[in-house]
JSON list of C-alpha atoms in Angstrom, two decimals:
[
{"chain": "A", "resi": 1, "resn": "UNK", "atom": "CA", "xyz": [93.89, 34.17, 282.42]},
{"chain": "A", "resi": 2, "resn": "UNK", "atom": "CA", "xyz": [93.77, 31.34, 279.87]},
{"chain": "A", "resi": 3, "resn": "UNK", "atom": "CA", "xyz": [91.76, 33.51, 277.49]},
{"chain": "A", "resi": 4, "resn": "UNK", "atom": "CA", "xyz": [94.37, 36.25, 277.69]},
{"chain": "A", "resi": 5, "resn": "UNK", "atom": "CA", "xyz": [97.16, 33.71, 277.05]},
{"chain": "A", "resi": 6, "resn": "UNK", "atom": "CA", "xyz": [95.30, 32.40, 273.98]},
{"chain": "A", "resi": 7, "resn": "UNK", "atom": "CA", "xyz": [94.91, 35.95, 272.68]},
{"chain": "A", "resi": 8, "resn": "UNK", "atom": "CA", "xyz": [98.60, 36.65, 273.22]},
{"chain": "A", "resi": 9, "resn": "UNK", "atom": "CA", "xyz": [99.59, 33.49, 271.35]},
{"chain": "A", "resi": 10, "resn": "UNK", "atom": "CA", "xyz": [97.23, 34.37, 268.50]},
{"chain": "A", "resi": 11, "resn": "UNK", "atom": "CA", "xyz": [98.66, 37.89, 268.38]},
{"chain": "A", "resi": 12, "resn": "UNK", "atom": "CA", "xyz": [102.22, 36.53, 268.08]},
{"chain": "A", "resi": 13, "resn": "UNK", "atom": "CA", "xyz": [101.15, 34.13, 265.31]},
{"chain": "A", "resi": 14, "resn": "UNK", "atom": "CA", "xyz": [99.62, 37.00, 263.37]},
{"chain": "A", "resi": 15, "resn": "UNK", "atom": "CA", "xyz": [102.42, 39.51, 264.00]},
{"chain": "A", "resi": 16, "resn": "UNK", "atom": "CA", "xyz": [105.35, 37.11, 263.88]},
{"chain": "A", "resi": 17, "resn": "UNK", "atom": "CA", "xyz": [108.64, 37.58, 265.63]},
{"chain": "A", "resi": 18, "resn": "UNK", "atom": "CA", "xyz": [111.35, 40.10, 264.93]},
{"chain": "A", "resi": 19, "resn": "UNK", "atom": "CA", "xyz": [113.99, 39.66, 262.24]},
{"chain": "A", "resi": 20, "resn": "UNK", "atom": "CA", "xyz": [116.69, 38.99, 264.85]},
{"chain": "A", "resi": 21, "resn": "UNK", "atom": "CA", "xyz": [114.86, 35.82, 265.88]},
{"chain": "A", "resi": 22, "resn": "UNK", "atom": "CA", "xyz": [114.64, 34.55, 262.30]},
{"chain": "A", "resi": 23, "resn": "UNK", "atom": "CA", "xyz": [118.26, 35.48, 261.62]},
{"chain": "A", "resi": 24, "resn": "UNK", "atom": "CA", "xyz": [119.26, 33.55, 264.73]},
{"chain": "A", "resi": 25, "resn": "UNK", "atom": "CA", "xyz": [117.50, 30.45, 263.40]},
{"chain": "A", "resi": 26, "resn": "UNK", "atom": "CA", "xyz": [119.30, 30.80, 260.06]},
{"chain": "A", "resi": 27, "resn": "UNK", "atom": "CA", "xyz": [122.68, 31.21, 261.76]},
{"chain": "A", "resi": 28, "resn": "UNK", "atom": "CA", "xyz": [122.02, 28.22, 264.03]},
{"chain": "A", "resi": 29, "resn": "UNK", "atom": "CA", "xyz": [121.09, 26.12, 260.98]},
{"chain": "A", "resi": 30, "resn": "UNK", "atom": "CA", "xyz": [124.29, 27.09, 259.17]},
{"chain": "A", "resi": 31, "resn": "UNK", "atom": "CA", "xyz": [126.44, 26.40, 262.24]},
{"chain": "A", "resi": 32, "resn": "UNK", "atom": "CA", "xyz": [124.96, 22.92, 262.45]},
{"chain": "A", "resi": 33, "resn": "UNK", "atom": "CA", "xyz": [124.79, 21.96, 258.76]},
{"chain": "A", "resi": 34, "resn": "UNK", "atom": "CA", "xyz": [127.52, 24.28, 257.32]},
{"chain": "A", "resi": 35, "resn": "UNK", "atom": "CA", "xyz": [125.53, 25.10, 254.15]},
{"chain": "A", "resi": 36, "resn": "UNK", "atom": "CA", "xyz": [121.98, 25.39, 252.90]},
{"chain": "A", "resi": 37, "resn": "UNK", "atom": "CA", "xyz": [119.87, 26.32, 249.91]},
{"chain": "A", "resi": 38, "resn": "UNK", "atom": "CA", "xyz": [117.16, 28.95, 250.19]},
{"chain": "A", "resi": 39, "resn": "UNK", "atom": "CA", "xyz": [114.57, 26.16, 250.05]},
{"chain": "A", "resi": 40, "resn": "UNK", "atom": "CA", "xyz": [116.06, 24.76, 253.28]},
{"chain": "A", "resi": 41, "resn": "UNK", "atom": "CA", "xyz": [115.54, 28.11, 254.99]},
{"chain": "A", "resi": 42, "resn": "UNK", "atom": "CA", "xyz": [112.02, 28.32, 253.60]},
{"chain": "A", "resi": 43, "resn": "UNK", "atom": "CA", "xyz": [111.23, 24.91, 255.16]},
{"chain": "A", "resi": 44, "resn": "UNK", "atom": "CA", "xyz": [112.74, 26.12, 258.43]},
{"chain": "A", "resi": 45, "resn": "UNK", "atom": "CA", "xyz": [110.92, 29.46, 258.59]},
{"chain": "A", "resi": 46, "resn": "UNK", "atom": "CA", "xyz": [107.70, 29.37, 256.53]},
{"chain": "A", "resi": 47, "resn": "UNK", "atom": "CA", "xyz": [105.50, 28.12, 259.38]},
{"chain": "A", "resi": 48, "resn": "UNK", "atom": "CA", "xyz": [107.15, 30.51, 261.86]},
{"chain": "A", "resi": 49, "resn": "UNK", "atom": "CA", "xyz": [106.51, 33.67, 259.83]},
{"chain": "A", "resi": 50, "resn": "UNK", "atom": "CA", "xyz": [103.37, 35.76, 260.44]},
{"chain": "A", "resi": 51, "resn": "UNK", "atom": "CA", "xyz": [100.14, 33.99, 259.52]},
{"chain": "A", "resi": 52, "resn": "UNK", "atom": "CA", "xyz": [98.84, 37.17, 257.93]},
{"chain": "A", "resi": 53, "resn": "UNK", "atom": "CA", "xyz": [101.34, 36.77, 255.07]},
{"chain": "A", "resi": 54, "resn": "UNK", "atom": "CA", "xyz": [100.52, 34.47, 252.17]},
{"chain": "A", "resi": 55, "resn": "UNK", "atom": "CA", "xyz": [103.02, 31.83, 251.06]},
{"chain": "A", "resi": 56, "resn": "UNK", "atom": "CA", "xyz": [104.63, 34.02, 248.37]},
{"chain": "A", "resi": 57, "resn": "UNK", "atom": "CA", "xyz": [105.08, 36.85, 250.86]},
{"chain": "A", "resi": 58, "resn": "UNK", "atom": "CA", "xyz": [106.70, 34.44, 253.30]},
{"chain": "A", "resi": 59, "resn": "UNK", "atom": "CA", "xyz": [109.13, 33.24, 250.63]},
{"chain": "A", "resi": 60, "resn": "UNK", "atom": "CA", "xyz": [110.01, 36.86, 249.83]},
{"chain": "A", "resi": 61, "resn": "UNK", "atom": "CA", "xyz": [110.55, 37.49, 253.54]},
{"chain": "A", "resi": 62, "resn": "UNK", "atom": "CA", "xyz": [113.06, 34.61, 253.70]},
{"chain": "A", "resi": 63, "resn": "UNK", "atom": "CA", "xyz": [114.84, 35.95, 250.61]},
{"chain": "A", "resi": 64, "resn": "UNK", "atom": "CA", "xyz": [114.96, 39.46, 252.08]},
{"chain": "A", "resi": 65, "resn": "UNK", "atom": "CA", "xyz": [116.31, 38.15, 255.40]},
{"chain": "A", "resi": 66, "resn": "UNK", "atom": "CA", "xyz": [119.12, 36.32, 253.60]},
{"chain": "A", "resi": 67, "resn": "UNK", "atom": "CA", "xyz": [119.99, 39.39, 251.52]},
{"chain": "A", "resi": 68, "resn": "UNK", "atom": "CA", "xyz": [120.09, 41.58, 254.64]},
{"chain": "A", "resi": 69, "resn": "UNK", "atom": "CA", "xyz": [122.31, 39.06, 256.40]},
{"chain": "A", "resi": 70, "resn": "UNK", "atom": "CA", "xyz": [124.61, 39.01, 253.36]},
{"chain": "A", "resi": 71, "resn": "UNK", "atom": "CA", "xyz": [124.85, 42.82, 253.37]},
{"chain": "A", "resi": 72, "resn": "UNK", "atom": "CA", "xyz": [125.56, 42.73, 257.12]},
{"chain": "A", "resi": 73, "resn": "UNK", "atom": "CA", "xyz": [128.43, 40.29, 256.53]},
{"chain": "A", "resi": 74, "resn": "UNK", "atom": "CA", "xyz": [126.87, 37.35, 258.38]},
{"chain": "A", "resi": 75, "resn": "UNK", "atom": "CA", "xyz": [126.39, 34.95, 255.47]},
{"chain": "A", "resi": 76, "resn": "UNK", "atom": "CA", "xyz": [127.56, 34.55, 251.91]},
{"chain": "A", "resi": 77, "resn": "UNK", "atom": "CA", "xyz": [126.16, 32.82, 248.86]},
{"chain": "A", "resi": 78, "resn": "UNK", "atom": "CA", "xyz": [128.16, 30.80, 246.37]},
{"chain": "A", "resi": 79, "resn": "UNK", "atom": "CA", "xyz": [125.83, 29.99, 243.54]},
{"chain": "A", "resi": 80, "resn": "UNK", "atom": "CA", "xyz": [122.59, 28.84, 245.11]},
{"chain": "A", "resi": 81, "resn": "UNK", "atom": "CA", "xyz": [124.20, 27.69, 248.37]},
{"chain": "A", "resi": 82, "resn": "UNK", "atom": "CA", "xyz": [124.48, 29.80, 251.52]},
{"chain": "A", "resi": 83, "resn": "UNK", "atom": "CA", "xyz": [127.31, 29.61, 254.07]},
{"chain": "A", "resi": 84, "resn": "UNK", "atom": "CA", "xyz": [128.38, 31.41, 257.22]},
{"chain": "A", "resi": 85, "resn": "UNK", "atom": "CA", "xyz": [130.69, 34.27, 256.34]},
{"chain": "A", "resi": 86, "resn": "UNK", "atom": "CA", "xyz": [134.25, 33.47, 257.35]},
{"chain": "A", "resi": 87, "resn": "UNK", "atom": "CA", "xyz": [135.72, 36.15, 259.58]}
]
């Protein structure tokens, strides 16, 4: 059983979690701190993203997540700073 659990954990590290999970972390961060730079989100997410990606790919993934969230109306950027979108 322990071997199977280790394999499952390793699988999740390699595959990563779905975008909804990462978006939830970004939204939680913005609710708590009100604003953030992309570097803040990189610090938050880099070690949680799939291990199979190199560091540049992880940074691009963070950028792409933020852009998708902006298009979906969840967040907005003013200059280099990100905020929750006001409804």
